[in-house]
Short mmCIF file of C-alpha atoms and ligand atoms in Angstrom, two decimals:
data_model
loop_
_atom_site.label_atom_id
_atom_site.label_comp_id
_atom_site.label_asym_id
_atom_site.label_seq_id
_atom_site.Cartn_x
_atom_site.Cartn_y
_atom_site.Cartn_z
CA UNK N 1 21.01 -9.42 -10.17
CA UNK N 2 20.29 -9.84 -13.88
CA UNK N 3 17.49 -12.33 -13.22
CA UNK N 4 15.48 -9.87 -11.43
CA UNK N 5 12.50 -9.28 -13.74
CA UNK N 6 12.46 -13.32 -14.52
CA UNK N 7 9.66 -15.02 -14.37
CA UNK N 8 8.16 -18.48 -14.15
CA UNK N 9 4.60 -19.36 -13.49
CA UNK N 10 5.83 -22.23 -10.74
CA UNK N 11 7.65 -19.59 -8.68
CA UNK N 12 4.43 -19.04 -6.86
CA UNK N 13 4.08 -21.85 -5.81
CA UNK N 14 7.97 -22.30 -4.77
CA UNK N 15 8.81 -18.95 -3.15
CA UNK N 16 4.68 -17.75 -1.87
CA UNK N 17 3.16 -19.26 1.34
CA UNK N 18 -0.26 -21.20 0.12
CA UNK N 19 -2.20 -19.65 2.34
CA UNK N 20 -4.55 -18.52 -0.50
CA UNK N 21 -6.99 -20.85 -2.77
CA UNK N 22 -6.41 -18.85 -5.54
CA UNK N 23 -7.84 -19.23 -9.23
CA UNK N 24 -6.07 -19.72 -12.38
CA UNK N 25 -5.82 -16.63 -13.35
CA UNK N 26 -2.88 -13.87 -13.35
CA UNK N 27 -4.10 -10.50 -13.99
CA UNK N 28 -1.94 -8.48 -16.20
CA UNK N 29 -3.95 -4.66 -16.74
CA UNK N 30 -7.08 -3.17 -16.27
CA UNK N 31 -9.38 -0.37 -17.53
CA UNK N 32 -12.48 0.54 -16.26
CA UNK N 33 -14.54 -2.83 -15.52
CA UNK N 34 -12.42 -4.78 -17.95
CA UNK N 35 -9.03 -6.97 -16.31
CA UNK N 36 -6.84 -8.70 -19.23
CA UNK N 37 -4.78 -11.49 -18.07
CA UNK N 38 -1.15 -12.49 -19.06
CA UNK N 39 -2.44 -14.10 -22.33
CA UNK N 40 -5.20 -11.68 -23.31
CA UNK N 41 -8.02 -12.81 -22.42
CA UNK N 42 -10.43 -9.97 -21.46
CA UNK N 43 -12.91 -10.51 -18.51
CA UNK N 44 -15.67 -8.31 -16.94
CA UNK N 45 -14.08 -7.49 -13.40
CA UNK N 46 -16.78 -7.74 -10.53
CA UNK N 47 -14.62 -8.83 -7.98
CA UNK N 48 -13.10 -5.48 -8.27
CA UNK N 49 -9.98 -6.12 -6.03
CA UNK N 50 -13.09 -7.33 -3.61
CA UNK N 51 -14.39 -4.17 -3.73
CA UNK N 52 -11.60 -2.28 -3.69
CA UNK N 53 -11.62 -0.64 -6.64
CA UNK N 54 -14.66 1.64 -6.40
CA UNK N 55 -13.71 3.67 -9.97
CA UNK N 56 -12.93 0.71 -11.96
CA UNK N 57 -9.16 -0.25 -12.92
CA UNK N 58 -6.80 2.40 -14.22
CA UNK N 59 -8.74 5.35 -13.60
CA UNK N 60 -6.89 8.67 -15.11
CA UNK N 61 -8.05 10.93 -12.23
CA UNK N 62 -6.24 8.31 -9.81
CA UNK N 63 -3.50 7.41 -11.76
CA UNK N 64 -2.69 11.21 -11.97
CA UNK N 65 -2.77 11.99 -8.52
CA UNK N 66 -1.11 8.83 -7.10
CA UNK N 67 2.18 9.75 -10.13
CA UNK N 68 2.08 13.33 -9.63
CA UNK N 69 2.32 12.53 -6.02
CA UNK N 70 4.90 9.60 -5.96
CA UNK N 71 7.29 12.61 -7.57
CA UNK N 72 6.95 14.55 -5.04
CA UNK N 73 6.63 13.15 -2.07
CA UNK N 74 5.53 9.32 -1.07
CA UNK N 75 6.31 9.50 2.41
CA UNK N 76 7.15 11.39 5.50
CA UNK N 77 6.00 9.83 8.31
CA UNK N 78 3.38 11.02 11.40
CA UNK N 79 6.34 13.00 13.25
CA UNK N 80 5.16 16.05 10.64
CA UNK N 81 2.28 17.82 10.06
CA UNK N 82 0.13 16.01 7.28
CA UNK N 83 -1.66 18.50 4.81
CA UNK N 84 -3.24 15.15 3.00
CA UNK N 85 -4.30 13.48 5.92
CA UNK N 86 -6.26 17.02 7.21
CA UNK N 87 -7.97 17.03 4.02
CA UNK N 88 -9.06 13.24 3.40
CA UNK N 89 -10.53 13.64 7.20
CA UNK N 90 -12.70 16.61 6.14
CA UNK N 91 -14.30 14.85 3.31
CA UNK N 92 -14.67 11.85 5.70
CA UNK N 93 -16.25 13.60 8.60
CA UNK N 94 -18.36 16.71 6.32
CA UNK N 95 -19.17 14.44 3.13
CA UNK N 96 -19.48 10.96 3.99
CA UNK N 97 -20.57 10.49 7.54
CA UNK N 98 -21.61 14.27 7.79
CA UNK N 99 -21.00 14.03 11.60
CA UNK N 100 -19.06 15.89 13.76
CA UNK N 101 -15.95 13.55 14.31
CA UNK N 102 -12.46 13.04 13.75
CA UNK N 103 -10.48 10.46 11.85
CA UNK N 104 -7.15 8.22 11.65
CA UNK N 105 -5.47 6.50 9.03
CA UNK N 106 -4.14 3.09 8.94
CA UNK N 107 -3.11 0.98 5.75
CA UNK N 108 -5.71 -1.46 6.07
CA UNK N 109 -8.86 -2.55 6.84
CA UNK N 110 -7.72 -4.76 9.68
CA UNK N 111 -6.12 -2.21 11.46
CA UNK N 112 -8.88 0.10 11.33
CA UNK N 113 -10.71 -2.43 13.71
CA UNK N 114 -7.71 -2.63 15.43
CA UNK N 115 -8.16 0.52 16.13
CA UNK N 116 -11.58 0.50 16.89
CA UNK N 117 -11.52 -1.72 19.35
CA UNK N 118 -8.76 0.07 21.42
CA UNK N 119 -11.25 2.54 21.34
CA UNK N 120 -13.61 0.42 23.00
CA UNK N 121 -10.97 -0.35 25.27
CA UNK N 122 -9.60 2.97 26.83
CA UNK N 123 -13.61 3.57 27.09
CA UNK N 124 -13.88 0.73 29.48
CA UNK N 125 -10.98 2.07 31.47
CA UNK N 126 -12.18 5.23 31.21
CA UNK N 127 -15.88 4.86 32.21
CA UNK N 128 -15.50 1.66 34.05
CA UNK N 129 -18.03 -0.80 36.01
CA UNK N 130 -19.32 0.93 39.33
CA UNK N 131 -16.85 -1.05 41.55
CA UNK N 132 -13.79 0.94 39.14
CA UNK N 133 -13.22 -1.93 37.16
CA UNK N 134 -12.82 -2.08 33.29
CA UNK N 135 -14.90 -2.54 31.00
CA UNK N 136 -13.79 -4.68 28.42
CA UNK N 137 -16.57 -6.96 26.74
CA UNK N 138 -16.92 -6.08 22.85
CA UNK N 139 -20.35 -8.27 21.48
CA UNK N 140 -19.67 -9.09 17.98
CA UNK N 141 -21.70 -11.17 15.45
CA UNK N 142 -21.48 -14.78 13.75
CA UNK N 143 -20.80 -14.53 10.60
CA UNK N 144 -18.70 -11.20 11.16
CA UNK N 145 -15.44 -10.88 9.29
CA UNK N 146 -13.21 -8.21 10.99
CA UNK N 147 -9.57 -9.19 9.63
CA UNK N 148 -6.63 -11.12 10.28
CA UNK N 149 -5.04 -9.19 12.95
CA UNK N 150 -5.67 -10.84 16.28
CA UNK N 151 -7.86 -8.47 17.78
CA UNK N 152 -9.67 -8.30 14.45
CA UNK N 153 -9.49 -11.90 13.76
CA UNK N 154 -10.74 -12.48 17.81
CA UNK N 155 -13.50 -10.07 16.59
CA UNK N 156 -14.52 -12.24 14.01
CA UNK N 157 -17.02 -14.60 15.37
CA UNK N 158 -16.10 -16.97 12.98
CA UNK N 159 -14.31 -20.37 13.93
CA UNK N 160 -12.68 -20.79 10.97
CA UNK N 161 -11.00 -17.65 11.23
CA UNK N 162 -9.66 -18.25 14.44
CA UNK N 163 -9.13 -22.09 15.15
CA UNK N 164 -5.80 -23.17 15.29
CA UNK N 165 -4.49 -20.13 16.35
CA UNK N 166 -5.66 -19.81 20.15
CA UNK N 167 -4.94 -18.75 22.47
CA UNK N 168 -7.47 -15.56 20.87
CA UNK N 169 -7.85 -12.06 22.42
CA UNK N 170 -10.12 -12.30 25.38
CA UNK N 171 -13.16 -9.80 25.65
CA UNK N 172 -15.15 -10.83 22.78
CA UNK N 173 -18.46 -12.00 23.19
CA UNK N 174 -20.16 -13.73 20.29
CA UNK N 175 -24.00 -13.71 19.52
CA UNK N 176 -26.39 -14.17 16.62
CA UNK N 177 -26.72 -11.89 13.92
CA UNK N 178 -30.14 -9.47 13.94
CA UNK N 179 -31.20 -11.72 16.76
CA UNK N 180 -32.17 -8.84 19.51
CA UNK N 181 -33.16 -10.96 22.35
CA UNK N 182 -30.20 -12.65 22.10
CA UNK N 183 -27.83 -9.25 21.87
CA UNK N 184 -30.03 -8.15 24.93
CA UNK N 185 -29.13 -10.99 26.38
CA UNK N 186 -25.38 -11.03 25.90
CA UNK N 187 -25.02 -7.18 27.64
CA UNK N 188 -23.40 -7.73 31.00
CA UNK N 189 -22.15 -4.97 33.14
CA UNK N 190 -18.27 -5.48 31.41
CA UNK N 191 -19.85 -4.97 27.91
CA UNK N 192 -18.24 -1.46 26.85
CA UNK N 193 -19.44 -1.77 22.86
CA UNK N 194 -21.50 -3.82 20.23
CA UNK N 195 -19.33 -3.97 17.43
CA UNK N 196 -20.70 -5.21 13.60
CA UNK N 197 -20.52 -4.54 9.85
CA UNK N 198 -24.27 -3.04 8.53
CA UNK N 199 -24.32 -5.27 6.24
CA UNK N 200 -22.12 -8.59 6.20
CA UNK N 201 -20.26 -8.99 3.11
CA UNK N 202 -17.83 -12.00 3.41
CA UNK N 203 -20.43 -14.22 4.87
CA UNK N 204 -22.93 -13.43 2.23
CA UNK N 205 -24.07 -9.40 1.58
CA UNK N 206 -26.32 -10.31 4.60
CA UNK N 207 -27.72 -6.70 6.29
CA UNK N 208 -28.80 -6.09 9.44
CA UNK N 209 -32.57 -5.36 10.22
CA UNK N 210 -33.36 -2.14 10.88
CA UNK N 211 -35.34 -4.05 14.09
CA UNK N 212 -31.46 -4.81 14.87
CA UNK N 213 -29.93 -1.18 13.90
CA UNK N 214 -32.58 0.21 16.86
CA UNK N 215 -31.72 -2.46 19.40
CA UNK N 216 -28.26 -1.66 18.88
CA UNK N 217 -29.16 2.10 19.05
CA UNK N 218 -31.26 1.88 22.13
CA UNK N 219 -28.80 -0.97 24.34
CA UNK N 220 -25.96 1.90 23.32
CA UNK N 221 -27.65 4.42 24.70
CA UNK N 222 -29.32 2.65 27.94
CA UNK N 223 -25.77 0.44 29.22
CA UNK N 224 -23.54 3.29 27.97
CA UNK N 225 -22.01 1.50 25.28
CA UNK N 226 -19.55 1.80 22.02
CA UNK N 227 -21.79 1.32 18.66
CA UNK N 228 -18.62 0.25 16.31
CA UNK N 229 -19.26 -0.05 12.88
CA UNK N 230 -17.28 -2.27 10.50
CA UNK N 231 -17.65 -0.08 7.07
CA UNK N 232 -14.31 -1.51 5.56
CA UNK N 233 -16.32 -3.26 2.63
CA UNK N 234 -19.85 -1.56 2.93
CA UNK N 235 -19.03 2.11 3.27
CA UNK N 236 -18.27 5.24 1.20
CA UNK N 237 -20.88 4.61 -1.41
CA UNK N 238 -20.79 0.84 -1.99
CA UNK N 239 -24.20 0.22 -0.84
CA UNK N 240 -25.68 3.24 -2.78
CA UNK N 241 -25.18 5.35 0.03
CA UNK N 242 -22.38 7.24 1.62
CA UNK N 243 -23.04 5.33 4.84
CA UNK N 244 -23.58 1.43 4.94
CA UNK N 245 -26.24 1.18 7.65
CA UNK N 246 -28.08 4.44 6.52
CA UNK N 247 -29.21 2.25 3.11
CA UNK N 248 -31.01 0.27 5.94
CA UNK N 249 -32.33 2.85 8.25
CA UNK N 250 -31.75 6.35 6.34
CA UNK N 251 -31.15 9.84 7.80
CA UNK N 252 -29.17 10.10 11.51
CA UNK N 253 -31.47 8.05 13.38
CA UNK N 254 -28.67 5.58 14.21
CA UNK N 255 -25.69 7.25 15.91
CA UNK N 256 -22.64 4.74 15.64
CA UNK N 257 -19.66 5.86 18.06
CA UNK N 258 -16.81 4.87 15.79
CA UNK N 259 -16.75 3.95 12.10
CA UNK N 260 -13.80 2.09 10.60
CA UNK N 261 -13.12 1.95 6.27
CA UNK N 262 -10.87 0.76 3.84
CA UNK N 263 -11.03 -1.07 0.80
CA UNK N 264 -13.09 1.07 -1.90
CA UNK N 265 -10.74 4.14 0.16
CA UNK N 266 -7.83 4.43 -2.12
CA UNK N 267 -9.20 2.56 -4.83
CA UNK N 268 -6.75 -0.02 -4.56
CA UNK N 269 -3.94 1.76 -2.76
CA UNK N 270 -3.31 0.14 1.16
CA UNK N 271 -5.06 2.47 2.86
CA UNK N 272 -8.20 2.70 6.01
CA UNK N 273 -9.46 5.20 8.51
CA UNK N 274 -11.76 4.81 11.14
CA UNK N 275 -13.83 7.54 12.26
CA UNK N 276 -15.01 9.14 16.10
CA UNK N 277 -17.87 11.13 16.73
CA UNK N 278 -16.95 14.06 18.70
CA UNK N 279 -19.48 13.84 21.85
CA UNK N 280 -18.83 14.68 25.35
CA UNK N 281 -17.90 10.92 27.35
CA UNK N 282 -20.56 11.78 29.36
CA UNK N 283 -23.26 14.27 30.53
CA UNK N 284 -21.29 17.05 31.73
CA UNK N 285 -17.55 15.32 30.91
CA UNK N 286 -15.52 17.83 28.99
CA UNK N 287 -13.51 15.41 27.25
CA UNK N 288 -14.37 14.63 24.20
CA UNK N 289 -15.01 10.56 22.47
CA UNK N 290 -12.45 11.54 19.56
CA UNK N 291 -9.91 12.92 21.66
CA UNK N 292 -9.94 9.73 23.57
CA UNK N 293 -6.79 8.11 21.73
CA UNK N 294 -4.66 10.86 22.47
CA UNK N 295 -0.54 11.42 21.85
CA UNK N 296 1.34 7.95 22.17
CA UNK N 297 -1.56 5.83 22.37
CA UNK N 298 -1.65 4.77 18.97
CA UNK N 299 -0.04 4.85 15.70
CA UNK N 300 1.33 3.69 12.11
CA UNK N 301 4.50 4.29 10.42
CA UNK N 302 2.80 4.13 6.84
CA UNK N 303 -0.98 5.15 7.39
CA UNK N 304 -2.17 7.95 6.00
CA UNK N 305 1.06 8.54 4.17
CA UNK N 306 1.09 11.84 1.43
CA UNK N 307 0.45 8.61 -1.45
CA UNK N 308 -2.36 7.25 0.29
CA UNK N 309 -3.84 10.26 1.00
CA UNK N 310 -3.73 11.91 -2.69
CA UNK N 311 -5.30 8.06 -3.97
CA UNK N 312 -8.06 8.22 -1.38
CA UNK N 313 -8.49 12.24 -2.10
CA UNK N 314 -8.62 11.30 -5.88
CA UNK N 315 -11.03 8.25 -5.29
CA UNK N 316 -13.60 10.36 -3.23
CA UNK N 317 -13.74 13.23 -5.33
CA UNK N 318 -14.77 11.12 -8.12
CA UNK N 319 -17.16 9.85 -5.91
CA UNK N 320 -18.66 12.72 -4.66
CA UNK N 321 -18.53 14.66 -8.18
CA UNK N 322 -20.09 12.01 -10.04
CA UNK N 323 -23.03 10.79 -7.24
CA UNK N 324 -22.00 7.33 -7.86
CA UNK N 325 -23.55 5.89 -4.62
CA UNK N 326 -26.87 7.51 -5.95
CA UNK N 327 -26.46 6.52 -9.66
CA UNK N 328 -25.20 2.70 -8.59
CA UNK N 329 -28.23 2.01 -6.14
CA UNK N 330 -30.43 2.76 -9.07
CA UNK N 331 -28.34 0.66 -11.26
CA UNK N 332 -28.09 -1.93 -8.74
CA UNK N 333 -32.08 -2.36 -8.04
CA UNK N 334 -32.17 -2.58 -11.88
CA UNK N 335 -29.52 -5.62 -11.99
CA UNK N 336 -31.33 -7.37 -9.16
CA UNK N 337 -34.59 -6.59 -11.06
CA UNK N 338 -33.62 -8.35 -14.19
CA UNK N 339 -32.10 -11.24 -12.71
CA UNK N 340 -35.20 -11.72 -10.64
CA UNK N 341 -37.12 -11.78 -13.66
CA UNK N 342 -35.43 -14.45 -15.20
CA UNK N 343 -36.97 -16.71 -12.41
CA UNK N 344 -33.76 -19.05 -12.66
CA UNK N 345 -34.12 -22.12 -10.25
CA UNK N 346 -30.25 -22.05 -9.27
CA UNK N 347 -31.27 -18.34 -7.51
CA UNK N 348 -32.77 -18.17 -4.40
CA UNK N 349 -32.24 -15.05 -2.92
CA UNK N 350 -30.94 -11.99 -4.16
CA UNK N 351 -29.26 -9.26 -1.86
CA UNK N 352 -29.01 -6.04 -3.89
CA UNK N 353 -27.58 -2.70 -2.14
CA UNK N 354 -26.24 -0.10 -4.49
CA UNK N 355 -22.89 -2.55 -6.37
CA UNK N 356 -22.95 -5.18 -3.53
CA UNK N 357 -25.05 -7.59 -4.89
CA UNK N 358 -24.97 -11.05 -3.15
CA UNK N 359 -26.98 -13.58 -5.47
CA UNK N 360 -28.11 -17.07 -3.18
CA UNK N 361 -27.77 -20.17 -4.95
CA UNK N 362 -29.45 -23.50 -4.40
CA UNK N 363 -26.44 -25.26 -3.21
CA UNK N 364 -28.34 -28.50 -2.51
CA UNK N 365 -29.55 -28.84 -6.50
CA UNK N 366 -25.97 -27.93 -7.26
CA UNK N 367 -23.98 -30.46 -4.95
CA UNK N 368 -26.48 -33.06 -6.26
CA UNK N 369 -25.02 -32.26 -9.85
CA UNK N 370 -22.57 -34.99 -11.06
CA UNK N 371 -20.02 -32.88 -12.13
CA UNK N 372 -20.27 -30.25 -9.22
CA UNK N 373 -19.88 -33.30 -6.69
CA UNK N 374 -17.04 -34.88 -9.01
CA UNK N 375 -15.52 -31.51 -8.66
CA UNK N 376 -14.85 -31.68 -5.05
CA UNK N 377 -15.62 -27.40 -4.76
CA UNK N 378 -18.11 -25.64 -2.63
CA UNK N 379 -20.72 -24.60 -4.88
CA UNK N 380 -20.05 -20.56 -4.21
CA UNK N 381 -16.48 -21.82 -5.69
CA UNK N 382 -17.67 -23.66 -8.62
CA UNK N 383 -19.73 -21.12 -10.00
CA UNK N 384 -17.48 -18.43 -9.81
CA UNK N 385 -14.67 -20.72 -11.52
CA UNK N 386 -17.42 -21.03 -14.38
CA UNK N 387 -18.73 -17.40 -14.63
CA UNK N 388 -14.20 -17.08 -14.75
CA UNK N 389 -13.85 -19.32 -17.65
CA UNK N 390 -16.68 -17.60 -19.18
CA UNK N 391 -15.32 -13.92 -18.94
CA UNK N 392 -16.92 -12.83 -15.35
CA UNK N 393 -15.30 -12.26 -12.51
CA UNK N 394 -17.60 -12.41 -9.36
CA UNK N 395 -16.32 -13.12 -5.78
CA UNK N 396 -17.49 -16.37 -3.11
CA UNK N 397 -19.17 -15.04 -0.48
CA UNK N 398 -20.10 -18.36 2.23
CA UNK N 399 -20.71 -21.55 0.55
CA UNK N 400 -23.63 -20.69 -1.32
CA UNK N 401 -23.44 -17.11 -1.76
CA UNK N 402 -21.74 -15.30 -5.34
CA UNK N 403 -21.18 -11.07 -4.84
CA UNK N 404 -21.26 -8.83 -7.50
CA UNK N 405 -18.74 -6.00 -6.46
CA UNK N 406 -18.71 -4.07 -10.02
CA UNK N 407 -17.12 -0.60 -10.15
CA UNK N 408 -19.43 2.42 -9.18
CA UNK N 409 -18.90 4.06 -11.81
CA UNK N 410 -20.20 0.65 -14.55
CA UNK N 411 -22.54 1.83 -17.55
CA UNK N 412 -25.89 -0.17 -18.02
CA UNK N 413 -24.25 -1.53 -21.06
CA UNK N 414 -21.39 -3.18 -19.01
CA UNK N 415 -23.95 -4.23 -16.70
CA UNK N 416 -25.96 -5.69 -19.43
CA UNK N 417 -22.71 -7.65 -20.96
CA UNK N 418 -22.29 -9.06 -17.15
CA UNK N 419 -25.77 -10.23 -16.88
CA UNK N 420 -25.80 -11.90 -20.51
CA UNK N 421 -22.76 -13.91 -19.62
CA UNK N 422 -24.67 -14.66 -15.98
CA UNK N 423 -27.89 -15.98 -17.41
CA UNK N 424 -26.00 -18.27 -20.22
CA UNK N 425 -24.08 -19.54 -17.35
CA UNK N 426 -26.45 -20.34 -15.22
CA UNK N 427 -28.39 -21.75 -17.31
CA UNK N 428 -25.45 -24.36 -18.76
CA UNK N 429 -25.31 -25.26 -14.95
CA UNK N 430 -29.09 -26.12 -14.30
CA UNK N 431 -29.32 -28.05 -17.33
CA UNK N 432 -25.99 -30.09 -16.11
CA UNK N 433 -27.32 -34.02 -14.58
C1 PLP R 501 -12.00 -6.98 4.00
C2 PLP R 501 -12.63 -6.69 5.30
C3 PLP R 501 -11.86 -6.46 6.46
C4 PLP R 501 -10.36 -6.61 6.48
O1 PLP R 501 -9.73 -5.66 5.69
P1 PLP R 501 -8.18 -5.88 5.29
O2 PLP R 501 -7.86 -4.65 4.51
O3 PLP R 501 -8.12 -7.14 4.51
O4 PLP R 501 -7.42 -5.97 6.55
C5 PLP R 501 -12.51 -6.13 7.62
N1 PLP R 501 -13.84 -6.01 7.66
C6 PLP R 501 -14.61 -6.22 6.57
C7 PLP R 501 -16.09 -6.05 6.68
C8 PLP R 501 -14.04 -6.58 5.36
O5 PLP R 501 -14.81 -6.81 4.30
#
């Protein structure tokens, strides 16, 4: 096979399944915030692998551990005893959630729902209706994204996730986002958990109310149910806190059940986990919520391998060492600060938690734009194409909705050479006809 390492730009389209809009752009190497592509050109990378890249690109600590561990061992598989995956759970259950709980590892964010909502499942079986039935009912959220598993994708109470592919998974009950009368509503005596991310990234960066949070907390505790939280793009610092929904309602007030993650994990490297507090199933029960998924009831050939495990152990370290959720949510209110104060027209909203920032554009003056309409792209689309061409990568989020996902770890200088590229920008596209 001497053609092996060939290469021509139309094989992608040839030999790789379309089912990705992707832009013009093939990233060669990174460092830091900076991405170069395959003819140079150097771009400020907030799309960060879509927030999966918590330390930047090429970080030496990571790099390290991922080589030193690739020569000596990559993988073994869950029929051994794993010395990585005991200490990545520690730092998951005594420095992040800071909980009492236990953990598993999967390779993606996906399949940490997946996981999840077996959870939910063997619950139901386990503490059924009062006539011994199962409970089975998971209420999830519109404008949820869970994955593109089925049961994650089922999850995802978004229709075009799911259409075309029915029939779904049955047992998922859709309702309004931080509408409590409405999740009150939707509790029936199958529901066995309420099931959402703290704060919605691929709709938007749209968080949940703490009004919500408490609902959740209180229907939970009143109908016996599963909170599930979908941390696979809020959690582990991202939001300028350890724990997604504590940068809305701080401290251990709310008590989710079960916590999934992934993305920001192994800063880059497949991996996810999901977390499960370790409470009694009931008053008096001996058995315990995290021992509920016990021997043979689930599993992964490659999650939690010894790789994954020294890239997330690398990833959080740096983390933890450095307080980058604390030094990014100051950073962050200061990003969201500025741009505020430029009072640009195209901006409407802006969502700032630690480096998720979702900024709201006026998608009506954009559509109405000659060019914009010409262009035949969603205006979340077009304006990250041009903030692209202009040297900043920032990630759609909904229609009208661009997300700032930069590394933790950015400098206020990086951030300022971001938001000077931004403003010109945005201003080239308000002054457009
Ligand atoms: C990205 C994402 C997922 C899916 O993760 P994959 O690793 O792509 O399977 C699930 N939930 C949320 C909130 C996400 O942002």
């Amino acid at each position: 096979m001497d053609r092996i390492n060939d290469f021509e730009p139309a094989w992608l389209d040839q030999y790789v399944m379309p089912n990705y809009g992707r832009f013009p752009l093939w990233p060669e190497r990174g460092e830091g915030p900076y991405l170069w592509d395959s003819e140079g050109k150097k771009y400020l990378d907030f799309a960060s692998g879509v927030a999966s890249c918590p330390l930047g690109h090429a970080h030496p600590e990571v790099a390290g551990a991922i080589a030193a561990q690739a020569h000596k061992l990559m993988q073994a598989s869950n029929w051994y005893c794993s010395k990585g995956q005991a200490q990545l759970a520690r730092v998951l259950v005594e420095e992040i959630v800071k909980v009492p709980g236990k953990c598993f590892f999967s390779n993606s964010g996906a399949e940490a729902n997946e996981g999840m909502i077996k959870l939910a499942r063997k619950y139901g079986v386990t503490r059924p209706q009062a006539d011994g039935s199962p409970r089975y009912e998971i209420i999830t959220f519109t404008g949820s994204f869970h994955g593109r598993t089925f049961g994650a994708m089922s999850a995802t109470a978004q229709e075009k996730i799911h259409g075309g592919f029915g029939p779904i998974v049955p047992g998922f009950v859709y309702a309004p986002f931080n509408d409590v009368e409405a999740l009150k509503k939707a509790v029936t005596e199958k529901t066995v958990a309420i099931f959402f991310e703290p704060v919605q990234g691929e709709s938007g960066v749209n968080p949940a109310t703490p009004e919500f949070l408490r609902t959740v907390q209180s229907l939970c505790k009143q109908h016996d149910l599963l909170m599930l939280l979908d941390e696979v793009q809020c959690g582990l610092g991202r939001t300028g806190d350890s724990c997604g929904w504590r940068s809305i309602v701080p401290g251990d007030e709310i008590q989710p059940d079960s916590i999934s993650w992934a993305k920001s994990i192994g800063s880059g490297y497949p991996l996810g986990s999901f977390w499960i507090r370790n409470r009694a199933l009931a008053d008096g029960d001996e058995r315990r919520l995290c021992d509920l998924l016990g021997p043979g009831t689930h599993g992964t050939t490659f999650g939690g391998s010894p790789l994954a495990c020294a890239a997330g152990l690398a990833t959080l370290n740096v983390i933890l060492r450095d307080q980058l959720a604390e030094s990014s949510a100051v950073l962050g209110r200061k990003i969201a600060g500025e741009v505020a104060s430029w009072k640009q027209p195209l901006i409407t909203d802006i969502r700032a938690f630690g480096m998720l920032i979702g900024f709201e554009l006026d998608e009506a003056a954009l559509l109405a734009k000659a060019a914009i309409k010409a262009s035949g792209k969603i205006a979340s689309i077009y304006v990250a194409k041009a903030m692209l061409d202009a040297g900043l990568l920032v990630v759609p989020a909904g229609p009208k909705v661009v997300r700032w996902l930069p590394p933790m770890n950015l400098t206020e200088a990086q951030a300022a050479e971001a938001l000077t590229i931004f403003k010109t920008i945005l201003g080239e596209l308000s002054a457009l006809d």
